[in-house]
């Protein structure tokens, strides 16, 4: 490893950091290289603030056995003595003129106020620059509490004022989450949280978004929790239909559809759009066929659906309906929305984490987001079946709940957009099928017990196509 601003005395030399990170990184939820063979790991540590704890950022470059590499951001603190309060955040002893311990800075609460201060004061460290936007500021001295539910990033919540998301995987270019929120500021859309600022890290080989800060919505419930609670209420009623249960979600699904259409309309207004070229359908279908072919190698159970999926992709390739392409969410599901007292708020516009930033910034069809949310309704209804035997009555009620809320969402979207997504049957079905194939691969690799959900959905999609 290297350290760019060394000082004598209390400064660690980080001689052992790389070996600790090799063990520590694969244990983190946000680490995207789980299961891959790490060929090399090198870190470059840069100073943020002196003190005890001192604050640093380690830029960790990982080379894999397949020849690819990824750079991760690991904010660190160093302490001269062990502290039980941050034992959960310990990375290891890193060396120096005196004993020095390194911790994950985002879980070291004593150090978390520094990130709000850097943003508020618009600090420029040359290699790390903070840009403040909007009227809301993080009060001085307020510590940040880390969210434990995230998977690909890490976020600190500052009281009831702001939330700062740290992008763990660093890629060259502006993160779409920052770009889209900056663009939407002028639209004053009521379904977007206020954008407060961001930070950019720069090295000789990289200029990437390090973090972004938004207004925090303290009294809010995420869409997944609300939806699955509604399914639970339905399952608890032995003889009532989905529209007869007190926890019916259809009204919220309708409002969510309208909110989605509103955001799509503003995205088309403030960011570039383009007409899809004549070759767009064929190219899209070809990409879907390629993903299916690769997925079958990972999930052999997909083989039985190949004929139906291939037929759907063939129909897509033959489509000639004009399509406008625009910026979209790109990774849209019930976990990406919050319900507040003022309505629905859409979050996390960074797109699908597995794709590169240029791919995520590319104009796409808004129906991809619609399909993602429709798939999420299927997931919410089926997830309640995983904890017990698959009783036919509960399976029926899960399908009933999903169908009702899928329809309500599309109704709301149609009212907001002026066009019904279900009118584009071939394209919407192909997007759903492609998403289900992606989900099957994900579940096979990370949550095998959930694999039945996308497989059952593919069976239903197969039935709808008949």
GROMACS .gro file of C-alpha atoms in nm:
model
  466
    1UNK     CA    1   0.000   0.000   0.000
    2UNK     CA    2   0.092   0.368  -0.021
    3UNK     CA    3   0.009   0.671   0.191
    4UNK     CA    4   0.031   1.010   0.025
    5UNK     CA    5   0.072   1.256   0.313
    6UNK     CA    6   0.290   1.090   0.570
    7UNK     CA    7   0.401   1.269   0.883
    8UNK     CA    8   0.638   1.143   1.150
    9UNK     CA    9   0.538   1.027   1.495
   10UNK     CA   10   0.173   0.926   1.526
   11UNK     CA   11   0.117   0.862   1.155
   12UNK     CA   12   0.062   0.494   1.073
   13UNK     CA   13   0.262   0.345   0.790
   14UNK     CA   14  -0.031   0.114   0.696
   15UNK     CA   15   0.219  -0.164   0.635
   16UNK     CA   16  -0.034  -0.436   0.719
   17UNK     CA   17  -0.350  -0.273   0.585
   18UNK     CA   18  -0.366  -0.465   0.257
   19UNK     CA   19  -0.352  -0.805   0.426
   20UNK     CA   20  -0.630  -0.702   0.666
   21UNK     CA   21  -0.845  -0.568   0.380
   22UNK     CA   22  -0.805  -0.894   0.190
   23UNK     CA   23  -0.981  -1.070   0.480
   24UNK     CA   24  -1.218  -0.788   0.576
   25UNK     CA   25  -1.361  -0.681   0.239
   26UNK     CA   26  -1.532  -1.011   0.142
   27UNK     CA   27  -1.726  -0.997   0.470
   28UNK     CA   28  -1.891  -0.662   0.384
   29UNK     CA   29  -2.240  -0.661   0.236
   30UNK     CA   30  -2.146  -0.398  -0.019
   31UNK     CA   31  -1.848  -0.591  -0.157
   32UNK     CA   32  -1.937  -0.699  -0.510
   33UNK     CA   33  -1.661  -0.956  -0.558
   34UNK     CA   34  -1.792  -1.231  -0.329
   35UNK     CA   35  -1.700  -1.573  -0.462
   36UNK     CA   36  -1.441  -1.434  -0.705
   37UNK     CA   37  -1.072  -1.518  -0.672
   38UNK     CA   38  -0.872  -1.208  -0.570
   39UNK     CA   39  -0.542  -1.208  -0.756
   40UNK     CA   40  -0.407  -0.879  -0.618
   41UNK     CA   41  -0.505  -0.606  -0.370
   42UNK     CA   42  -0.331  -0.271  -0.330
   43UNK     CA   43  -0.445   0.036  -0.141
   44UNK     CA   44  -0.362   0.405  -0.155
   45UNK     CA   45  -0.447   0.587   0.168
   46UNK     CA   46  -0.517   0.959   0.171
   47UNK     CA   47  -0.552   1.185   0.473
   48UNK     CA   48  -0.884   1.360   0.549
   49UNK     CA   49  -0.833   1.486   0.906
   50UNK     CA   50  -0.570   1.452   1.179
   51UNK     CA   51  -0.658   1.357   1.535
   52UNK     CA   52  -0.732   1.053   1.743
   53UNK     CA   53  -0.926   0.916   1.571
   54UNK     CA   54  -0.770   1.041   1.249
   55UNK     CA   55  -0.977   1.007   0.932
   56UNK     CA   56  -0.852   0.871   0.600
   57UNK     CA   57  -0.983   0.727   0.275
   58UNK     CA   58  -0.830   0.411   0.134
   59UNK     CA   59  -0.871   0.365  -0.240
   60UNK     CA   60  -0.847  -0.011  -0.278
   61UNK     CA   61  -0.778  -0.163  -0.617
   62UNK     CA   62  -0.861  -0.532  -0.651
   63UNK     CA   63  -0.741  -0.744  -0.941
   64UNK     CA   64  -0.929  -1.067  -1.008
   65UNK     CA   65  -0.802  -1.390  -1.158
   66UNK     CA   66  -1.009  -1.329  -1.473
   67UNK     CA   67  -0.806  -1.016  -1.552
   68UNK     CA   68  -1.066  -0.758  -1.444
   69UNK     CA   69  -1.020  -0.507  -1.162
   70UNK     CA   70  -1.237  -0.286  -0.939
   71UNK     CA   71  -1.162   0.012  -0.715
   72UNK     CA   72  -1.339   0.043  -0.379
   73UNK     CA   73  -1.361   0.333  -0.137
   74UNK     CA   74  -1.292   0.245   0.226
   75UNK     CA   75  -1.309   0.544   0.463
   76UNK     CA   76  -1.091   0.465   0.766
   77UNK     CA   77  -1.020   0.591   1.112
   78UNK     CA   78  -0.703   0.518   1.304
   79UNK     CA   79  -0.681   0.507   1.682
   80UNK     CA   80  -0.386   0.465   1.915
   81UNK     CA   81  -0.587   0.251   2.158
   82UNK     CA   82  -0.855  -0.014   2.131
   83UNK     CA   83  -1.208   0.106   2.208
   84UNK     CA   84  -1.490  -0.140   2.281
   85UNK     CA   85  -1.745   0.103   2.135
   86UNK     CA   86  -1.607   0.046   1.786
   87UNK     CA   87  -1.502  -0.318   1.817
   88UNK     CA   88  -1.754  -0.410   1.546
   89UNK     CA   89  -1.573  -0.178   1.303
   90UNK     CA   90  -1.218  -0.303   1.359
   91UNK     CA   91  -1.018  -0.381   1.046
   92UNK     CA   92  -0.683  -0.452   1.209
   93UNK     CA   93  -0.353  -0.323   1.339
   94UNK     CA   94  -0.178  -0.135   1.060
   95UNK     CA   95   0.163  -0.042   1.203
   96UNK     CA   96   0.349   0.282   1.266
   97UNK     CA   97   0.582   0.443   1.518
   98UNK     CA   98   0.328   0.345   1.782
   99UNK     CA   99   0.053   0.083   1.790
  100UNK     CA  100  -0.219   0.199   1.551
  101UNK     CA  101  -0.556   0.033   1.485
  102UNK     CA  102  -0.768   0.090   1.174
  103UNK     CA  103  -1.149   0.095   1.177
  104UNK     CA  104  -1.427   0.137   0.924
  105UNK     CA  105  -1.483   0.513   0.954
  106UNK     CA  106  -1.853   0.495   0.867
  107UNK     CA  107  -1.911   0.274   1.172
  108UNK     CA  108  -1.685   0.480   1.398
  109UNK     CA  109  -1.945   0.727   1.523
  110UNK     CA  110  -1.693   0.965   1.680
  111UNK     CA  111  -1.558   1.050   1.335
  112UNK     CA  112  -1.882   1.076   1.137
  113UNK     CA  113  -1.946   1.451   1.193
  114UNK     CA  114  -1.646   1.527   0.971
  115UNK     CA  115  -1.832   1.438   0.650
  116UNK     CA  116  -2.109   1.688   0.722
  117UNK     CA  117  -1.852   1.955   0.808
  118UNK     CA  118  -1.661   1.899   0.484
  119UNK     CA  119  -1.980   1.937   0.282
  120UNK     CA  120  -2.105   2.240   0.475
  121UNK     CA  121  -1.771   2.418   0.435
  122UNK     CA  122  -1.732   2.311   0.068
  123UNK     CA  123  -1.383   2.179   0.143
  124UNK     CA  124  -1.146   2.109  -0.144
  125UNK     CA  125  -0.861   1.874  -0.053
  126UNK     CA  126  -0.747   1.867  -0.418
  127UNK     CA  127  -0.799   1.492  -0.435
  128UNK     CA  128  -1.141   1.510  -0.263
  129UNK     CA  129  -1.380   1.797  -0.338
  130UNK     CA  130  -1.713   1.867  -0.164
  131UNK     CA  131  -1.987   2.062  -0.346
  132UNK     CA  132  -2.287   2.193  -0.150
  133UNK     CA  133  -2.628   2.243  -0.313
  134UNK     CA  134  -2.966   2.347  -0.178
  135UNK     CA  135  -3.065   2.539   0.132
  136UNK     CA  136  -3.049   2.266   0.399
  137UNK     CA  137  -2.727   2.218   0.596
  138UNK     CA  138  -2.611   1.945   0.833
  139UNK     CA  139  -2.577   2.104   1.179
  140UNK     CA  140  -2.223   2.114   1.316
  141UNK     CA  141  -2.120   1.831   1.546
  142UNK     CA  142  -2.410   1.598   1.461
  143UNK     CA  143  -2.288   1.237   1.430
  144UNK     CA  144  -2.410   1.009   1.154
  145UNK     CA  145  -2.581   0.676   1.217
  146UNK     CA  146  -2.513   0.407   0.961
  147UNK     CA  147  -2.799   0.230   0.787
  148UNK     CA  148  -2.772  -0.148   0.813
  149UNK     CA  149  -3.010  -0.239   0.529
  150UNK     CA  150  -2.803  -0.134   0.228
  151UNK     CA  151  -2.620  -0.375   0.001
  152UNK     CA  152  -2.406  -0.194  -0.257
  153UNK     CA  153  -2.331   0.133  -0.071
  154UNK     CA  154  -2.316   0.272   0.284
  155UNK     CA  155  -2.520   0.564   0.420
  156UNK     CA  156  -2.502   0.785   0.728
  157UNK     CA  157  -2.816   0.951   0.862
  158UNK     CA  158  -2.762   1.287   1.034
  159UNK     CA  159  -3.049   1.334   1.278
  160UNK     CA  160  -3.369   1.410   1.090
  161UNK     CA  161  -3.194   1.645   0.847
  162UNK     CA  162  -2.979   1.466   0.590
  163UNK     CA  163  -2.851   1.134   0.462
  164UNK     CA  164  -2.510   1.090   0.298
  165UNK     CA  165  -2.456   0.790   0.072
  166UNK     CA  166  -2.099   0.672   0.017
  167UNK     CA  167  -2.041   0.491  -0.310
  168UNK     CA  168  -1.820   0.197  -0.226
  169UNK     CA  169  -1.741   0.091  -0.583
  170UNK     CA  170  -1.570   0.380  -0.759
  171UNK     CA  171  -1.604   0.421  -1.134
  172UNK     CA  172  -1.479   0.698  -1.358
  173UNK     CA  173  -1.745   0.961  -1.424
  174UNK     CA  174  -2.034   1.123  -1.242
  175UNK     CA  175  -2.264   0.874  -1.073
  176UNK     CA  176  -2.613   0.881  -1.234
  177UNK     CA  177  -2.769   0.933  -0.890
  178UNK     CA  178  -2.595   1.271  -0.864
  179UNK     CA  179  -2.650   1.365  -1.226
  180UNK     CA  180  -3.023   1.292  -1.219
  181UNK     CA  181  -3.089   1.462  -0.886
  182UNK     CA  182  -2.898   1.772  -0.994
  183UNK     CA  183  -3.100   1.785  -1.316
  184UNK     CA  184  -3.432   1.733  -1.139
  185UNK     CA  185  -3.371   2.023  -0.897
  186UNK     CA  186  -3.500   2.267  -1.159
  187UNK     CA  187  -3.816   2.059  -1.213
  188UNK     CA  188  -3.920   2.084  -0.848
  189UNK     CA  189  -4.072   1.736  -0.867
  190UNK     CA  190  -4.260   1.647  -0.544
  191UNK     CA  191  -4.153   1.281  -0.566
  192UNK     CA  192  -3.779   1.341  -0.524
  193UNK     CA  193  -3.587   1.406  -0.201
  194UNK     CA  194  -3.400   1.737  -0.189
  195UNK     CA  195  -3.044   1.720  -0.324
  196UNK     CA  196  -2.789   1.878  -0.088
  197UNK     CA  197  -2.452   1.808  -0.244
  198UNK     CA  198  -2.187   1.555  -0.341
  199UNK     CA  199  -1.816   1.478  -0.323
  200UNK     CA  200  -1.574   1.380  -0.599
  201UNK     CA  201  -1.250   1.188  -0.558
  202UNK     CA  202  -0.971   1.244  -0.811
  203UNK     CA  203  -0.650   1.054  -0.872
  204UNK     CA  204  -0.417   1.032  -1.170
  205UNK     CA  205  -0.633   0.756  -1.318
  206UNK     CA  206  -0.979   0.822  -1.175
  207UNK     CA  207  -1.241   1.093  -1.127
  208UNK     CA  208  -1.540   0.940  -0.950
  209UNK     CA  209  -1.834   1.028  -0.729
  210UNK     CA  210  -1.734   0.953  -0.370
  211UNK     CA  211  -2.058   1.047  -0.190
  212UNK     CA  212  -2.386   1.235  -0.222
  213UNK     CA  213  -2.611   1.400   0.035
  214UNK     CA  214  -2.989   1.437   0.028
  215UNK     CA  215  -3.260   1.561   0.256
  216UNK     CA  216  -3.359   1.285   0.498
  217UNK     CA  217  -3.724   1.182   0.522
  218UNK     CA  218  -3.758   1.076   0.887
  219UNK     CA  219  -4.128   0.985   0.890
  220UNK     CA  220  -4.140   0.748   0.596
  221UNK     CA  221  -4.195   0.380   0.524
  222UNK     CA  222  -4.030   0.192   0.242
  223UNK     CA  223  -4.250   0.039  -0.024
  224UNK     CA  224  -4.132  -0.316   0.034
  225UNK     CA  225  -4.229  -0.312   0.402
  226UNK     CA  226  -4.571  -0.165   0.327
  227UNK     CA  227  -4.639  -0.409   0.045
  228UNK     CA  228  -4.535  -0.720   0.237
  229UNK     CA  229  -4.741  -0.604   0.538
  230UNK     CA  230  -5.041  -0.587   0.306
  231UNK     CA  231  -4.974  -0.944   0.187
  232UNK     CA  232  -4.945  -1.057   0.550
  233UNK     CA  233  -5.284  -0.901   0.626
  234UNK     CA  234  -5.439  -1.080   0.329
  235UNK     CA  235  -5.296  -1.416   0.431
  236UNK     CA  236  -5.435  -1.367   0.783
  237UNK     CA  237  -5.790  -1.346   0.646
  238UNK     CA  238  -5.928  -1.684   0.556
  239UNK     CA  239  -6.221  -1.585   0.337
  240UNK     CA  240  -6.164  -1.228   0.216
  241UNK     CA  241  -6.034  -1.116  -0.122
  242UNK     CA  242  -5.752  -0.863  -0.162
  243UNK     CA  243  -5.992  -0.572  -0.217
  244UNK     CA  244  -6.181  -0.657   0.104
  245UNK     CA  245  -5.889  -0.655   0.348
  246UNK     CA  246  -5.816  -0.347   0.557
  247UNK     CA  247  -5.451  -0.350   0.450
  248UNK     CA  248  -5.531  -0.340   0.079
  249UNK     CA  249  -5.235  -0.186  -0.105
  250UNK     CA  250  -5.401  -0.110  -0.438
  251UNK     CA  251  -5.462   0.258  -0.361
  252UNK     CA  252  -5.094   0.304  -0.280
  253UNK     CA  253  -4.991   0.109  -0.590
  254UNK     CA  254  -5.208   0.344  -0.799
  255UNK     CA  255  -5.048   0.652  -0.643
  256UNK     CA  256  -4.703   0.499  -0.692
  257UNK     CA  257  -4.777   0.449  -1.060
  258UNK     CA  258  -4.876   0.814  -1.096
  259UNK     CA  259  -4.563   0.927  -0.909
  260UNK     CA  260  -4.346   0.714  -1.138
  261UNK     CA  261  -4.504   0.866  -1.447
  262UNK     CA  262  -4.447   1.215  -1.303
  263UNK     CA  263  -4.075   1.151  -1.251
  264UNK     CA  264  -4.039   0.995  -1.595
  265UNK     CA  265  -4.202   1.303  -1.750
  266UNK     CA  266  -3.962   1.538  -1.572
  267UNK     CA  267  -3.661   1.324  -1.662
  268UNK     CA  268  -3.761   1.353  -2.027
  269UNK     CA  269  -3.793   1.728  -1.982
  270UNK     CA  270  -3.459   1.804  -1.815
  271UNK     CA  271  -3.232   1.541  -1.970
  272UNK     CA  272  -3.179   1.439  -2.334
  273UNK     CA  273  -3.418   1.208  -2.516
  274UNK     CA  274  -3.387   1.039  -2.851
  275UNK     CA  275  -3.595   0.829  -3.088
  276UNK     CA  276  -3.495   0.463  -3.087
  277UNK     CA  277  -3.319   0.371  -3.413
  278UNK     CA  278  -3.464   0.108  -3.647
  279UNK     CA  279  -3.220  -0.148  -3.512
  280UNK     CA  280  -3.315  -0.092  -3.148
  281UNK     CA  281  -3.563  -0.379  -3.112
  282UNK     CA  282  -3.330  -0.632  -3.274
  283UNK     CA  283  -3.040  -0.519  -3.057
  284UNK     CA  284  -3.249  -0.534  -2.740
  285UNK     CA  285  -3.377  -0.883  -2.825
  286UNK     CA  286  -3.024  -1.000  -2.903
  287UNK     CA  287  -2.897  -0.877  -2.566
  288UNK     CA  288  -3.182  -1.057  -2.390
  289UNK     CA  289  -3.107  -1.381  -2.575
  290UNK     CA  290  -2.741  -1.354  -2.475
  291UNK     CA  291  -2.832  -1.303  -2.107
  292UNK     CA  292  -3.066  -1.603  -2.122
  293UNK     CA  293  -2.795  -1.822  -2.275
  294UNK     CA  294  -2.549  -1.724  -2.002
  295UNK     CA  295  -2.814  -1.764  -1.730
  296UNK     CA  296  -2.896  -2.122  -1.829
  297UNK     CA  297  -2.539  -2.221  -1.746
  298UNK     CA  298  -2.587  -2.085  -1.394
  299UNK     CA  299  -2.951  -2.192  -1.340
  300UNK     CA  300  -3.028  -2.518  -1.526
  301UNK     CA  301  -3.394  -2.490  -1.415
  302UNK     CA  302  -3.431  -2.214  -1.674
  303UNK     CA  303  -3.403  -2.465  -1.958
  304UNK     CA  304  -3.775  -2.545  -1.955
  305UNK     CA  305  -3.857  -2.177  -2.015
  306UNK     CA  306  -3.616  -2.127  -2.305
  307UNK     CA  307  -3.873  -2.195  -2.582
  308UNK     CA  308  -4.126  -1.948  -2.440
  309UNK     CA  309  -3.860  -1.684  -2.370
  310UNK     CA  310  -3.708  -1.725  -2.713
  311UNK     CA  311  -4.053  -1.678  -2.865
  312UNK     CA  312  -4.102  -1.359  -2.663
  313UNK     CA  313  -3.765  -1.224  -2.774
  314UNK     CA  314  -3.841  -1.312  -3.138
  315UNK     CA  315  -4.166  -1.116  -3.112
  316UNK     CA  316  -3.972  -0.825  -2.964
  317UNK     CA  317  -3.718  -0.828  -3.249
  318UNK     CA  318  -4.002  -0.807  -3.501
  319UNK     CA  319  -4.169  -0.506  -3.331
  320UNK     CA  320  -4.171  -0.178  -3.524
  321UNK     CA  321  -4.362   0.051  -3.287
  322UNK     CA  322  -4.181   0.386  -3.244
  323UNK     CA  323  -4.011   0.427  -2.905
  324UNK     CA  324  -3.863   0.732  -2.737
  325UNK     CA  325  -3.560   0.670  -2.521
  326UNK     CA  326  -3.483   0.877  -2.210
  327UNK     CA  327  -3.308   0.860  -1.875
  328UNK     CA  328  -3.476   0.616  -1.638
  329UNK     CA  329  -3.427   0.484  -1.286
  330UNK     CA  330  -3.272   0.160  -1.408
  331UNK     CA  331  -3.308  -0.051  -1.092
  332UNK     CA  332  -3.666   0.018  -0.992
  333UNK     CA  333  -3.847  -0.185  -0.726
  334UNK     CA  334  -4.040  -0.145  -0.402
  335UNK     CA  335  -3.721  -0.107  -0.200
  336UNK     CA  336  -3.636   0.210  -0.396
  337UNK     CA  337  -3.944   0.410  -0.290
  338UNK     CA  338  -4.058   0.571   0.036
  339UNK     CA  339  -4.411   0.660   0.142
  340UNK     CA  340  -4.425   0.988   0.336
  341UNK     CA  341  -4.722   1.192   0.452
  342UNK     CA  342  -4.695   1.385   0.125
  343UNK     CA  343  -4.690   1.084  -0.105
  344UNK     CA  344  -4.433   0.861  -0.271
  345UNK     CA  345  -4.064   0.952  -0.307
  346UNK     CA  346  -3.831   0.776  -0.551
  347UNK     CA  347  -3.473   0.701  -0.441
  348UNK     CA  348  -3.140   0.571  -0.571
  349UNK     CA  349  -3.117   0.667  -0.937
  350UNK     CA  350  -2.773   0.512  -0.981
  351UNK     CA  351  -2.907   0.226  -1.195
  352UNK     CA  352  -2.824  -0.142  -1.194
  353UNK     CA  353  -2.499  -0.181  -0.994
  354UNK     CA  354  -2.364  -0.456  -1.221
  355UNK     CA  355  -2.361  -0.222  -1.522
  356UNK     CA  356  -2.090   0.031  -1.596
  357UNK     CA  357  -2.159   0.403  -1.552
  358UNK     CA  358  -2.168   0.466  -1.931
  359UNK     CA  359  -2.430   0.190  -1.963
  360UNK     CA  360  -2.635   0.332  -1.676
  361UNK     CA  361  -2.627   0.683  -1.824
  362UNK     CA  362  -2.748   0.565  -2.163
  363UNK     CA  363  -3.108   0.666  -2.258
  364UNK     CA  364  -3.345   0.372  -2.222
  365UNK     CA  365  -3.714   0.291  -2.245
  366UNK     CA  366  -3.927   0.398  -1.949
  367UNK     CA  367  -4.107   0.063  -1.964
  368UNK     CA  368  -3.796  -0.097  -1.815
  369UNK     CA  369  -3.878   0.079  -1.486
  370UNK     CA  370  -4.244  -0.022  -1.512
  371UNK     CA  371  -4.143  -0.385  -1.563
  372UNK     CA  372  -3.908  -0.366  -1.265
  373UNK     CA  373  -4.189  -0.252  -1.036
  374UNK     CA  374  -4.429  -0.514  -1.171
  375UNK     CA  375  -4.169  -0.778  -1.091
  376UNK     CA  376  -4.138  -0.632  -0.743
  377UNK     CA  377  -4.511  -0.682  -0.680
  378UNK     CA  378  -4.466  -1.049  -0.769
  379UNK     CA  379  -4.173  -1.068  -0.526
  380UNK     CA  380  -4.363  -0.902  -0.243
  381UNK     CA  381  -4.655  -1.142  -0.271
  382UNK     CA  382  -4.440  -1.455  -0.309
  383UNK     CA  383  -4.188  -1.371  -0.036
  384UNK     CA  384  -4.449  -1.450   0.227
  385UNK     CA  385  -4.467  -1.807   0.099
  386UNK     CA  386  -4.100  -1.882   0.165
  387UNK     CA  387  -4.137  -1.929   0.540
  388UNK     CA  388  -4.383  -2.217   0.527
  389UNK     CA  389  -4.538  -2.492   0.314
  390UNK     CA  390  -4.672  -2.377  -0.022
  391UNK     CA  391  -5.043  -2.415   0.048
  392UNK     CA  392  -5.252  -2.385  -0.270
  393UNK     CA  393  -5.489  -2.134  -0.110
  394UNK     CA  394  -5.202  -1.904  -0.012
  395UNK     CA  395  -5.048  -1.937  -0.356
  396UNK     CA  396  -5.379  -1.832  -0.507
  397UNK     CA  397  -5.406  -1.535  -0.273
  398UNK     CA  398  -5.049  -1.428  -0.352
  399UNK     CA  399  -5.128  -1.426  -0.724
  400UNK     CA  400  -5.452  -1.237  -0.657
  401UNK     CA  401  -5.265  -0.972  -0.456
  402UNK     CA  402  -4.997  -0.934  -0.720
  403UNK     CA  403  -5.242  -0.907  -1.010
  404UNK     CA  404  -5.450  -0.649  -0.827
  405UNK     CA  405  -5.153  -0.427  -0.746
  406UNK     CA  406  -4.989  -0.466  -1.084
  407UNK     CA  407  -5.311  -0.344  -1.243
  408UNK     CA  408  -5.346  -0.057  -0.997
  409UNK     CA  409  -4.988   0.056  -1.062
  410UNK     CA  410  -5.043   0.052  -1.439
  411UNK     CA  411  -5.372   0.240  -1.398
  412UNK     CA  412  -5.197   0.511  -1.199
  413UNK     CA  413  -4.911   0.528  -1.447
  414UNK     CA  414  -5.155   0.554  -1.738
  415UNK     CA  415  -5.337   0.843  -1.571
  416UNK     CA  416  -5.011   1.026  -1.507
  417UNK     CA  417  -4.843   0.957  -1.841
  418UNK     CA  418  -5.143   0.967  -2.073
  419UNK     CA  419  -5.046   0.628  -2.215
  420UNK     CA  420  -5.104   0.283  -2.068
  421UNK     CA  421  -4.790   0.068  -2.039
  422UNK     CA  422  -5.004  -0.242  -2.099
  423UNK     CA  423  -5.072  -0.117  -2.453
  424UNK     CA  424  -4.708  -0.208  -2.529
  425UNK     CA  425  -4.765  -0.573  -2.447
  426UNK     CA  426  -4.473  -0.728  -2.638
  427UNK     CA  427  -4.211  -0.484  -2.509
  428UNK     CA  428  -4.336  -0.489  -2.148
  429UNK     CA  429  -4.350  -0.871  -2.142
  430UNK     CA  430  -3.995  -0.894  -2.277
  431UNK     CA  431  -3.864  -0.652  -2.012
  432UNK     CA  432  -4.037  -0.854  -1.739
  433UNK     CA  433  -3.902  -1.184  -1.870
  434UNK     CA  434  -3.549  -1.045  -1.896
  435UNK     CA  435  -3.571  -0.913  -1.540
  436UNK     CA  436  -3.693  -1.251  -1.412
  437UNK     CA  437  -3.396  -1.423  -1.580
  438UNK     CA  438  -3.162  -1.175  -1.411
  439UNK     CA  439  -3.334  -1.243  -1.077
  440UNK     CA  440  -3.296  -1.619  -1.119
  441UNK     CA  441  -2.919  -1.584  -1.160
  442UNK     CA  442  -2.896  -1.349  -0.863
  443UNK     CA  443  -3.096  -1.578  -0.635
  444UNK     CA  444  -2.904  -1.888  -0.743
  445UNK     CA  445  -2.579  -1.716  -0.646
  446UNK     CA  446  -2.684  -1.530  -0.333
  447UNK     CA  447  -3.019  -1.661  -0.197
  448UNK     CA  448  -3.095  -2.009  -0.334
  449UNK     CA  449  -3.400  -2.036  -0.112
  450UNK     CA  450  -3.556  -1.747  -0.308
  451UNK     CA  451  -3.500  -1.901  -0.653
  452UNK     CA  452  -3.857  -2.032  -0.669
  453UNK     CA  453  -3.991  -1.674  -0.696
  454UNK     CA  454  -3.846  -1.583  -1.039
  455UNK     CA  455  -3.903  -1.938  -1.165
  456UNK     CA  456  -4.272  -1.928  -1.069
  457UNK     CA  457  -4.296  -1.583  -1.225
  458UNK     CA  458  -4.153  -1.716  -1.551
  459UNK     CA  459  -4.416  -1.988  -1.548
  460UNK     CA  460  -4.684  -1.721  -1.508
  461UNK     CA  461  -4.531  -1.507  -1.782
  462UNK     CA  462  -4.532  -1.817  -2.001
  463UNK     CA  463  -4.901  -1.862  -1.927
  464UNK     CA  464  -4.985  -1.498  -2.003
  465UNK     CA  465  -4.815  -1.527  -2.342
  466UNK     CA  466  -5.036  -1.816  -2.450
   0.00000   0.00000   0.00000
